[in-house]
Amino acid sequence: MTEGNTAAVNGAGGVPPPPSGNQLFGPQPNVARAAGYADAPPRMGFFTDTSVCIGCKACEVACKEWNAVPEDGLELTGMSYDNTQGLGADTWRHVAFIEQRKPLGGQEPGAGHQGFDVFEAARNLGSSASSPGPGPGATTPPPESAPAGAPAGEISPVSPDGRTELRWLMASDVCKHCTHAACLDVCPTGALFRTEFGTVVVQEDVCNGCGYCVPACPYGVIDQRKEDGRVWKCTLCYDRLGVGMEPACAKSCPTDSIQFGPLEELRERAAARVAQLHATGVTDARLYGESPDDGVGGDGAFFLLLDEPEVYGLPPDPVVTTRDLPAMWKHAAMAAVSLAALGAASFVRRAR
């Protein structure tokens, strides 16, 4: 452990700070200490850089193989090459494919994207690739209508007017291991617990299948298996962390889109990456889930996105669902006291 990490855990002068308690909302500087770990290692997490994700799904396969996650149907959505559709009890890593009719920020469009509608061309596939238009199966302009500079029967070159471009956004989604994990807060059996690494893990042999955690999750991550009702989700490979190994998904990622390490280091690395992308013209790049001041106190697994969170199926402003519990109990207590006072007053009047 580095000197900086030691200071973060022990406080100024190497003296352990007093336990901060497990708050329900707001920044929580040391989630492991709040959970009762007196000498915890730095909080670990994921930084997923979607700008370098290639959609290979190696993370999905590695997750299933290491954790013995059952096969989940492999049904194509009909909207893209996504065959897992979303996170669930049998999908702990999900690679989303988002197709958009817009160029990647700062990217020079390729010659193959100019002068024709790629979506229309895809719908008209079925004839020879070299067949000219304007027939229903045409994939290239007819010789007599080819723009100047374009060989007859071939796709026209790049020009500034009327071009139709396509970009793919790919992102490997996972449980966020929230600082304030509502799933953990509402669990009546202790099946969900906070580890010394700051992650949230389900003990399937303790889960009774009540399902309270499912609607509590602001991200819709945790899910029940139909066979017995127990819940399952990403454990951030807790068994691997305990022996000094990185999670299977991060280990298998060929482009380092999924990065694993101490959370504070990942946040610094992510901020530098966003600055780099902005400097190259990718102005839509932004971080999601990294801020300790957001509605869940910051995520243990956060993302660099190239568009709005909603595009990736993520809530724009997630809030831990247990945030208002203290106020709710306060109002309930006030209502109970008021009812008791009214009841007592009615008995006093009757006695008179």
mmCIF file of C-alpha atoms in Angstrom:
data_model
loop_
_atom_site.group_PDB
_atom_site.id
_atom_site.type_symbol
_atom_site.label_atom_id
_atom_site.label_comp_id
_atom_site.label_asym_id
_atom_site.label_seq_id
_atom_site.Cartn_x
_atom_site.Cartn_y
_atom_site.Cartn_z
ATOM 1 C CA MET A 1 0.000 0.000 0.000
ATOM 2 C CA THR A 2 1.375 3.422 -0.926
ATOM 3 C CA GLU A 3 1.908 6.259 1.533
ATOM 4 C CA GLY A 4 -1.024 8.160 0.040
ATOM 5 C CA ASN A 5 -3.336 5.188 0.410
ATOM 6 C CA THR A 6 -2.186 4.629 3.993
ATOM 7 C CA ALA A 7 -2.943 8.253 4.832
ATOM 8 C CA ALA A 8 -6.368 7.944 3.241
ATOM 9 C CA VAL A 9 -7.171 4.925 5.414
ATOM 10 C CA ASN A 10 -5.533 5.996 8.682
ATOM 11 C CA GLY A 11 -6.017 9.756 8.518
ATOM 12 C CA ALA A 12 -3.577 12.544 9.279
ATOM 13 C CA GLY A 13 -0.513 11.509 11.235
ATOM 14 C CA GLY A 14 -1.271 7.826 10.744
ATOM 15 C CA VAL A 15 -3.969 7.940 13.448
ATOM 16 C CA PRO A 16 -7.104 6.005 12.478
ATOM 17 C CA PRO A 17 -10.086 8.373 12.136
ATOM 18 C CA PRO A 18 -13.253 7.611 14.086
ATOM 19 C CA PRO A 19 -15.801 5.434 12.280
ATOM 20 C CA SER A 20 -18.027 7.595 10.097
ATOM 21 C CA GLY A 21 -21.058 5.359 10.364
ATOM 22 C CA ASN A 22 -23.052 3.881 7.509
ATOM 23 C CA GLN A 23 -24.978 6.867 6.148
ATOM 24 C CA LEU A 24 -27.967 6.497 3.848
ATOM 25 C CA PHE A 25 -27.133 9.436 1.567
ATOM 26 C CA GLY A 26 -24.306 11.818 0.662
ATOM 27 C CA PRO A 27 -20.528 11.360 0.431
ATOM 28 C CA GLN A 28 -19.112 8.388 2.331
ATOM 29 C CA PRO A 29 -15.306 8.737 2.333
ATOM 30 C CA ASN A 30 -14.551 5.214 3.548
ATOM 31 C CA VAL A 31 -17.282 2.692 2.863
ATOM 32 C CA ALA A 32 -15.272 -0.251 4.171
ATOM 33 C CA ARG A 33 -14.618 1.431 7.525
ATOM 34 C CA ALA A 34 -18.295 2.404 7.728
ATOM 35 C CA ALA A 35 -19.138 -1.272 7.186
ATOM 36 C CA GLY A 36 -16.948 -2.271 10.139
ATOM 37 C CA TYR A 37 -13.565 -3.058 8.578
ATOM 38 C CA ALA A 38 -10.986 -1.383 10.814
ATOM 39 C CA ASP A 39 -7.984 -1.948 8.536
ATOM 40 C CA ALA A 40 -9.366 -2.200 5.019
ATOM 41 C CA PRO A 41 -7.380 -1.954 1.772
ATOM 42 C CA PRO A 42 -8.134 0.880 -0.697
ATOM 43 C CA ARG A 43 -11.571 0.729 -2.265
ATOM 44 C CA MET A 44 -11.421 -1.153 -5.557
ATOM 45 C CA GLY A 45 -13.580 -0.677 -8.612
ATOM 46 C CA PHE A 46 -14.051 -0.538 -12.377
ATOM 47 C CA PHE A 47 -13.540 2.286 -14.855
ATOM 48 C CA THR A 48 -15.128 1.389 -18.189
ATOM 49 C CA ASP A 49 -13.888 3.527 -21.099
ATOM 50 C CA THR A 50 -16.566 3.001 -23.740
ATOM 51 C CA SER A 51 -14.581 4.988 -26.325
ATOM 52 C CA VAL A 52 -12.287 1.984 -26.850
ATOM 53 C CA CYS A 53 -14.860 -0.804 -26.461
ATOM 54 C CA ILE A 54 -15.039 -2.934 -29.627
ATOM 55 C CA GLY A 55 -18.051 -5.022 -28.609
ATOM 56 C CA CYS A 56 -16.158 -8.302 -28.636
ATOM 57 C CA LYS A 57 -18.067 -9.607 -25.582
ATOM 58 C CA ALA A 58 -14.945 -11.226 -24.130
ATOM 59 C CA CYS A 59 -15.968 -9.770 -20.762
ATOM 60 C CA GLU A 60 -19.375 -11.466 -20.946
ATOM 61 C CA VAL A 61 -17.809 -14.831 -21.744
ATOM 62 C CA ALA A 62 -15.108 -14.537 -19.082
ATOM 63 C CA CYS A 63 -17.678 -13.554 -16.452
ATOM 64 C CA LYS A 64 -19.897 -16.514 -17.267
ATOM 65 C CA GLU A 65 -17.014 -18.982 -17.330
ATOM 66 C CA TRP A 66 -15.380 -17.905 -14.073
ATOM 67 C CA ASN A 67 -18.606 -17.485 -12.079
ATOM 68 C CA ALA A 68 -20.463 -20.434 -13.648
ATOM 69 C CA VAL A 69 -23.310 -18.124 -14.705
ATOM 70 C CA PRO A 70 -25.961 -20.081 -16.654
ATOM 71 C CA GLU A 71 -26.634 -19.520 -20.333
ATOM 72 C CA ASP A 72 -29.332 -16.881 -20.770
ATOM 73 C CA GLY A 73 -31.047 -17.638 -24.059
ATOM 74 C CA LEU A 74 -28.809 -15.887 -26.618
ATOM 75 C CA GLU A 75 -31.834 -14.231 -28.223
ATOM 76 C CA LEU A 76 -31.089 -11.370 -30.614
ATOM 77 C CA THR A 77 -33.099 -8.220 -29.878
ATOM 78 C CA GLY A 78 -33.827 -7.541 -33.544
ATOM 79 C CA MET A 79 -32.420 -4.039 -33.082
ATOM 80 C CA SER A 80 -28.678 -4.752 -33.066
ATOM 81 C CA TYR A 81 -26.091 -7.484 -32.553
ATOM 82 C CA ASP A 82 -26.904 -7.508 -28.838
ATOM 83 C CA ASN A 83 -27.898 -11.004 -27.761
ATOM 84 C CA THR A 84 -28.051 -10.497 -23.996
ATOM 85 C CA GLN A 85 -30.379 -7.467 -23.953
ATOM 86 C CA GLY A 86 -29.633 -6.308 -20.401
ATOM 87 C CA LEU A 87 -28.224 -7.141 -16.996
ATOM 88 C CA GLY A 88 -29.972 -9.847 -15.017
ATOM 89 C CA ALA A 89 -29.553 -12.856 -12.781
ATOM 90 C CA ASP A 90 -27.897 -14.757 -15.631
ATOM 91 C CA THR A 91 -26.116 -11.788 -17.241
ATOM 92 C CA TRP A 92 -23.666 -10.043 -14.917
ATOM 93 C CA ARG A 93 -21.853 -8.260 -17.763
ATOM 94 C CA HIS A 94 -23.802 -6.844 -20.694
ATOM 95 C CA VAL A 95 -22.265 -5.274 -23.798
ATOM 96 C CA ALA A 96 -24.691 -2.782 -25.295
ATOM 97 C CA PHE A 97 -24.657 -1.940 -29.016
ATOM 98 C CA ILE A 98 -26.108 1.454 -29.955
ATOM 99 C CA GLU A 99 -26.315 2.472 -33.622
ATOM 100 C CA GLN A 100 -26.578 6.180 -34.406
ATOM 101 C CA ARG A 101 -26.782 8.218 -37.595
ATOM 102 C CA LYS A 102 -24.046 10.647 -36.611
ATOM 103 C CA PRO A 103 -20.252 10.750 -36.839
ATOM 104 C CA LEU A 104 -17.967 10.027 -33.924
ATOM 105 C CA GLY A 105 -16.731 13.321 -32.481
ATOM 106 C CA GLY A 106 -13.516 14.430 -34.158
ATOM 107 C CA GLN A 107 -13.538 11.476 -36.538
ATOM 108 C CA GLU A 108 -13.022 11.873 -40.263
ATOM 109 C CA PRO A 109 -15.820 10.005 -42.069
ATOM 110 C CA GLY A 110 -14.765 7.136 -44.254
ATOM 111 C CA ALA A 111 -15.315 7.066 -48.008
ATOM 112 C CA GLY A 112 -17.723 4.169 -47.648
ATOM 113 C CA HIS A 113 -20.226 6.335 -45.755
ATOM 114 C CA GLN A 114 -20.736 9.017 -48.372
ATOM 115 C CA GLY A 115 -23.385 9.482 -51.006
ATOM 116 C CA PHE A 116 -25.814 6.807 -49.827
ATOM 117 C CA ASP A 117 -27.941 5.844 -46.824
ATOM 118 C CA VAL A 118 -26.282 2.925 -45.047
ATOM 119 C CA PHE A 119 -29.540 1.884 -43.384
ATOM 120 C CA GLU A 120 -31.329 1.816 -46.731
ATOM 121 C CA ALA A 121 -28.452 -0.149 -48.221
ATOM 122 C CA ALA A 122 -28.680 -2.683 -45.411
ATOM 123 C CA ARG A 123 -32.407 -3.119 -46.021
ATOM 124 C CA ASN A 124 -31.778 -3.703 -49.712
ATOM 125 C CA LEU A 125 -29.099 -6.335 -49.350
ATOM 126 C CA GLY A 126 -29.710 -9.538 -51.244
ATOM 127 C CA SER A 127 -28.459 -8.712 -54.689
ATOM 128 C CA SER A 128 -24.936 -8.549 -56.018
ATOM 129 C CA ALA A 129 -22.711 -6.101 -54.162
ATOM 130 C CA SER A 130 -21.781 -4.498 -57.459
ATOM 131 C CA SER A 131 -25.319 -4.152 -58.797
ATOM 132 C CA PRO A 132 -26.082 -0.521 -59.701
ATOM 133 C CA GLY A 133 -29.270 1.375 -58.811
ATOM 134 C CA PRO A 134 -31.989 2.425 -58.947
ATOM 135 C CA GLY A 135 -33.515 -1.069 -58.574
ATOM 136 C CA PRO A 136 -34.819 -2.374 -55.224
ATOM 137 C CA GLY A 137 -31.663 -4.414 -54.583
ATOM 138 C CA ALA A 138 -29.163 -1.787 -55.687
ATOM 139 C CA THR A 139 -26.209 -1.104 -53.422
ATOM 140 C CA THR A 140 -24.387 1.472 -55.599
ATOM 141 C CA PRO A 141 -25.447 4.419 -57.784
ATOM 142 C CA PRO A 142 -26.221 3.700 -61.445
ATOM 143 C CA PRO A 143 -23.502 4.716 -63.938
ATOM 144 C CA GLU A 144 -25.534 7.587 -65.424
ATOM 145 C CA SER A 145 -26.145 9.211 -61.992
ATOM 146 C CA ALA A 146 -22.699 8.823 -60.471
ATOM 147 C CA PRO A 147 -21.406 12.166 -59.117
ATOM 148 C CA ALA A 148 -18.398 13.790 -60.655
ATOM 149 C CA GLY A 149 -15.231 12.104 -59.491
ATOM 150 C CA ALA A 150 -16.933 8.791 -58.729
ATOM 151 C CA PRO A 151 -16.291 5.801 -61.009
ATOM 152 C CA ALA A 152 -19.485 4.484 -62.571
ATOM 153 C CA GLY A 153 -21.214 1.871 -60.470
ATOM 154 C CA GLU A 154 -19.221 2.638 -57.314
ATOM 155 C CA ILE A 155 -20.003 4.465 -54.085
ATOM 156 C CA SER A 156 -19.442 8.196 -54.404
ATOM 157 C CA PRO A 157 -16.491 9.770 -52.565
ATOM 158 C CA VAL A 158 -16.628 11.949 -49.490
ATOM 159 C CA SER A 159 -18.239 15.358 -49.934
ATOM 160 C CA PRO A 160 -19.484 17.892 -47.397
ATOM 161 C CA ASP A 161 -23.111 17.850 -48.518
ATOM 162 C CA GLY A 162 -25.774 15.222 -48.012
ATOM 163 C CA ARG A 163 -23.628 12.557 -46.418
ATOM 164 C CA THR A 164 -25.126 9.879 -44.192
ATOM 165 C CA GLU A 165 -22.835 8.522 -41.504
ATOM 166 C CA LEU A 166 -23.122 5.771 -38.939
ATOM 167 C CA ARG A 167 -21.390 5.297 -35.625
ATOM 168 C CA TRP A 168 -21.550 2.469 -33.130
ATOM 169 C CA LEU A 169 -21.503 3.100 -29.408
ATOM 170 C CA MET A 170 -20.536 0.039 -27.400
ATOM 171 C CA ALA A 171 -20.440 -0.211 -23.633
ATOM 172 C CA SER A 172 -19.948 -3.058 -21.193
ATOM 173 C CA ASP A 173 -22.426 -2.533 -18.361
ATOM 174 C CA VAL A 174 -22.148 -4.078 -14.898
ATOM 175 C CA CYS A 175 -23.357 -3.685 -11.309
ATOM 176 C CA LYS A 176 -22.284 -0.247 -10.060
ATOM 177 C CA HIS A 177 -21.303 -1.352 -6.498
ATOM 178 C CA CYS A 178 -22.762 1.895 -5.191
ATOM 179 C CA THR A 179 -21.397 3.806 -2.233
ATOM 180 C CA HIS A 180 -24.949 3.832 -0.879
ATOM 181 C CA ALA A 181 -26.322 0.491 -2.017
ATOM 182 C CA ALA A 182 -30.077 0.385 -1.524
ATOM 183 C CA CYS A 183 -30.120 -3.353 -2.243
ATOM 184 C CA LEU A 184 -27.887 -3.889 0.782
ATOM 185 C CA ASP A 185 -29.876 -1.492 2.983
ATOM 186 C CA VAL A 186 -33.235 -3.223 2.417
ATOM 187 C CA CYS A 187 -32.018 -6.848 2.640
ATOM 188 C CA PRO A 188 -33.691 -8.452 5.695
ATOM 189 C CA THR A 189 -31.435 -11.522 5.922
ATOM 190 C CA GLY A 190 -27.960 -10.065 5.473
ATOM 191 C CA ALA A 191 -27.545 -11.935 2.203
ATOM 192 C CA LEU A 192 -26.029 -8.774 0.725
ATOM 193 C CA PHE A 193 -22.914 -7.465 2.431
ATOM 194 C CA ARG A 194 -20.153 -4.930 1.934
ATOM 195 C CA THR A 195 -16.699 -6.427 1.454
ATOM 196 C CA GLU A 196 -13.384 -5.050 2.702
ATOM 197 C CA PHE A 197 -12.772 -3.816 -0.878
ATOM 198 C CA GLY A 198 -15.889 -1.627 -0.755
ATOM 199 C CA THR A 199 -17.847 -3.851 -3.153
ATOM 200 C CA VAL A 200 -21.330 -5.329 -2.635
ATOM 201 C CA VAL A 201 -21.761 -9.100 -2.819
ATOM 202 C CA VAL A 202 -24.738 -11.476 -2.615
ATOM 203 C CA GLN A 203 -24.496 -14.635 -0.520
ATOM 204 C CA GLU A 204 -26.792 -16.939 -2.448
ATOM 205 C CA ASP A 205 -26.942 -19.478 0.396
ATOM 206 C CA VAL A 206 -28.392 -16.799 2.720
ATOM 207 C CA CYS A 207 -30.806 -15.183 0.244
ATOM 208 C CA ASN A 208 -34.429 -16.159 0.931
ATOM 209 C CA GLY A 209 -35.809 -14.819 -2.355
ATOM 210 C CA CYS A 210 -37.895 -12.023 -0.819
ATOM 211 C CA GLY A 211 -37.009 -9.743 -3.740
ATOM 212 C CA TYR A 212 -36.921 -6.496 -1.749
ATOM 213 C CA CYS A 213 -33.578 -5.578 -3.308
ATOM 214 C CA VAL A 214 -34.856 -5.776 -6.889
ATOM 215 C CA PRO A 215 -37.016 -2.621 -6.899
ATOM 216 C CA ALA A 216 -34.587 -0.896 -4.509
ATOM 217 C CA CYS A 217 -31.748 -0.800 -7.062
ATOM 218 C CA PRO A 218 -31.851 2.559 -8.919
ATOM 219 C CA TYR A 219 -30.079 0.965 -11.909
ATOM 220 C CA GLY A 220 -32.256 -2.143 -12.283
ATOM 221 C CA VAL A 221 -29.208 -4.389 -11.967
ATOM 222 C CA ILE A 222 -30.039 -7.039 -9.389
ATOM 223 C CA ASP A 223 -32.453 -9.753 -10.504
ATOM 224 C CA GLN A 224 -34.050 -13.017 -9.375
ATOM 225 C CA ARG A 225 -33.743 -16.405 -11.027
ATOM 226 C CA LYS A 226 -37.081 -17.955 -11.885
ATOM 227 C CA GLU A 227 -36.081 -21.381 -10.582
ATOM 228 C CA ASP A 228 -35.851 -20.457 -6.893
ATOM 229 C CA GLY A 229 -36.308 -16.688 -6.630
ATOM 230 C CA ARG A 230 -32.829 -15.979 -5.257
ATOM 231 C CA VAL A 231 -31.036 -12.867 -6.493
ATOM 232 C CA TRP A 232 -27.726 -12.717 -8.356
ATOM 233 C CA LYS A 233 -25.424 -10.014 -9.666
ATOM 234 C CA CYS A 234 -21.770 -9.147 -10.246
ATOM 235 C CA THR A 235 -19.528 -9.779 -7.237
ATOM 236 C CA LEU A 236 -16.563 -7.937 -8.799
ATOM 237 C CA CYS A 237 -14.969 -11.401 -8.593
ATOM 238 C CA TYR A 238 -14.622 -11.223 -4.808
ATOM 239 C CA ASP A 239 -12.947 -14.628 -4.755
ATOM 240 C CA ARG A 240 -10.256 -13.398 -7.178
ATOM 241 C CA LEU A 241 -9.666 -10.148 -5.291
ATOM 242 C CA GLY A 242 -9.006 -12.089 -2.111
ATOM 243 C CA VAL A 243 -5.957 -13.765 -3.687
ATOM 244 C CA GLY A 244 -4.617 -10.685 -5.464
ATOM 245 C CA MET A 245 -6.124 -11.327 -8.912
ATOM 246 C CA GLU A 246 -8.086 -8.870 -11.024
ATOM 247 C CA PRO A 247 -11.688 -9.626 -12.040
ATOM 248 C CA ALA A 248 -12.168 -11.983 -14.978
ATOM 249 C CA CYS A 249 -13.854 -9.381 -17.203
ATOM 250 C CA ALA A 250 -11.031 -6.846 -16.836
ATOM 251 C CA LYS A 251 -8.439 -9.575 -17.342
ATOM 252 C CA SER A 252 -10.034 -10.644 -20.634
ATOM 253 C CA CYS A 253 -10.669 -7.171 -22.131
ATOM 254 C CA PRO A 254 -8.339 -6.851 -25.166
ATOM 255 C CA THR A 255 -8.544 -3.040 -25.429
ATOM 256 C CA ASP A 256 -8.412 -2.134 -21.716
ATOM 257 C CA SER A 257 -11.896 -0.704 -21.994
ATOM 258 C CA ILE A 258 -12.538 -2.272 -18.575
ATOM 259 C CA GLN A 259 -9.914 -1.034 -16.123
ATOM 260 C CA PHE A 260 -9.644 -2.324 -12.558
ATOM 261 C CA GLY A 261 -7.829 -0.816 -9.612
ATOM 262 C CA PRO A 262 -8.062 1.493 -6.579
ATOM 263 C CA LEU A 263 -11.084 3.711 -7.116
ATOM 264 C CA GLU A 264 -9.329 7.021 -6.471
ATOM 265 C CA GLU A 265 -6.622 6.190 -9.003
ATOM 266 C CA LEU A 266 -9.257 5.220 -11.569
ATOM 267 C CA ARG A 267 -11.059 8.539 -11.079
ATOM 268 C CA GLU A 268 -7.855 10.452 -11.772
ATOM 269 C CA ARG A 269 -7.147 8.325 -14.834
ATOM 270 C CA ALA A 270 -10.702 8.823 -16.106
ATOM 271 C CA ALA A 271 -10.519 12.617 -15.735
ATOM 272 C CA ALA A 272 -7.294 12.656 -17.747
ATOM 273 C CA ARG A 273 -8.881 10.508 -20.449
ATOM 274 C CA VAL A 274 -11.874 12.845 -20.770
ATOM 275 C CA ALA A 275 -9.539 15.822 -21.097
ATOM 276 C CA GLN A 276 -7.614 13.974 -23.805
ATOM 277 C CA LEU A 277 -10.788 13.236 -25.774
ATOM 278 C CA HIS A 278 -12.015 16.814 -25.471
ATOM 279 C CA ALA A 279 -8.675 18.035 -26.802
ATOM 280 C CA THR A 280 -9.084 15.840 -29.883
ATOM 281 C CA GLY A 281 -12.587 17.135 -30.595
ATOM 282 C CA VAL A 282 -14.740 14.471 -28.900
ATOM 283 C CA THR A 283 -16.663 17.056 -26.908
ATOM 284 C CA ASP A 284 -19.519 14.693 -25.960
ATOM 285 C CA ALA A 285 -17.230 12.577 -23.767
ATOM 286 C CA ARG A 286 -18.298 12.670 -20.127
ATOM 287 C CA LEU A 287 -17.983 10.607 -16.959
ATOM 288 C CA TYR A 288 -20.941 8.837 -15.393
ATOM 289 C CA GLY A 289 -21.084 7.633 -11.792
ATOM 290 C CA GLU A 290 -17.676 8.885 -10.657
ATOM 291 C CA SER A 291 -18.802 11.766 -8.417
ATOM 292 C CA PRO A 292 -19.168 11.183 -4.645
ATOM 293 C CA ASP A 293 -21.754 13.986 -4.678
ATOM 294 C CA ASP A 294 -24.263 12.216 -6.925
ATOM 295 C CA GLY A 295 -27.447 10.503 -5.792
ATOM 296 C CA VAL A 296 -25.724 7.260 -4.770
ATOM 297 C CA GLY A 297 -22.547 8.743 -3.285
ATOM 298 C CA GLY A 298 -20.529 7.688 -6.309
ATOM 299 C CA ASP A 299 -20.295 4.308 -8.014
ATOM 300 C CA GLY A 300 -17.624 1.692 -7.517
ATOM 301 C CA ALA A 301 -18.014 0.967 -11.231
ATOM 302 C CA PHE A 302 -18.227 4.120 -13.340
ATOM 303 C CA PHE A 303 -18.090 4.905 -17.051
ATOM 304 C CA LEU A 304 -16.792 7.226 -19.742
ATOM 305 C CA LEU A 305 -19.690 7.801 -22.141
ATOM 306 C CA LEU A 306 -19.804 9.413 -25.581
ATOM 307 C CA ASP A 307 -23.441 10.476 -25.347
ATOM 308 C CA GLU A 308 -26.204 11.076 -22.806
ATOM 309 C CA PRO A 309 -26.678 8.275 -20.218
ATOM 310 C CA GLU A 310 -30.181 7.571 -21.523
ATOM 311 C CA VAL A 311 -28.688 6.523 -24.869
ATOM 312 C CA TYR A 312 -26.946 3.658 -23.056
ATOM 313 C CA GLY A 313 -30.030 2.741 -21.035
ATOM 314 C CA LEU A 314 -28.672 4.363 -17.856
ATOM 315 C CA PRO A 315 -30.709 6.652 -15.579
ATOM 316 C CA PRO A 316 -29.610 10.289 -15.954
ATOM 317 C CA ASP A 317 -29.758 11.083 -12.240
ATOM 318 C CA PRO A 318 -29.831 7.894 -10.125
ATOM 319 C CA VAL A 319 -30.761 8.328 -6.463
ATOM 320 C CA VAL A 320 -30.480 5.683 -3.770
ATOM 321 C CA THR A 321 -34.028 4.628 -2.977
ATOM 322 C CA THR A 322 -33.392 4.598 0.783
ATOM 323 C CA ARG A 323 -32.419 8.290 0.824
ATOM 324 C CA ASP A 324 -35.775 9.438 2.223
ATOM 325 C CA LEU A 325 -36.157 6.706 4.859
ATOM 326 C CA PRO A 326 -35.230 8.940 7.838
ATOM 327 C CA ALA A 327 -37.732 11.594 6.766
ATOM 328 C CA MET A 328 -40.391 8.956 6.109
ATOM 329 C CA TRP A 329 -39.958 7.430 9.559
ATOM 330 C CA LYS A 330 -39.998 10.914 11.097
ATOM 331 C CA HIS A 331 -43.292 11.749 9.411
ATOM 332 C CA ALA A 332 -44.736 8.365 10.349
ATOM 333 C CA ALA A 333 -43.749 8.912 13.990
ATOM 334 C CA MET A 334 -45.291 12.378 14.009
ATOM 335 C CA ALA A 335 -48.506 10.962 12.547
ATOM 336 C CA ALA A 336 -48.569 8.202 15.186
ATOM 337 C CA VAL A 337 -48.045 10.718 17.994
ATOM 338 C CA SER A 338 -50.804 12.925 16.600
ATOM 339 C CA LEU A 339 -53.222 10.001 16.418
ATOM 340 C CA ALA A 340 -52.350 8.936 19.951
ATOM 341 C CA ALA A 341 -52.909 12.497 21.202
ATOM 342 C CA LEU A 342 -56.284 12.703 19.472
ATOM 343 C CA GLY A 343 -57.287 9.328 20.929
ATOM 344 C CA ALA A 344 -56.279 10.392 24.432
ATOM 345 C CA ALA A 345 -58.170 13.673 24.060
ATOM 346 C CA SER A 346 -61.329 11.859 23.001
ATOM 347 C CA PHE A 347 -61.208 9.599 26.084
ATOM 348 C CA VAL A 348 -60.736 12.639 28.352
ATOM 349 C CA ARG A 349 -63.803 14.298 26.866
ATOM 350 C CA ARG A 350 -65.897 11.167 27.355
ATOM 351 C CA ALA A 351 -64.850 10.930 31.008
ATOM 352 C CA ARG A 352 -66.191 14.436 31.564
#
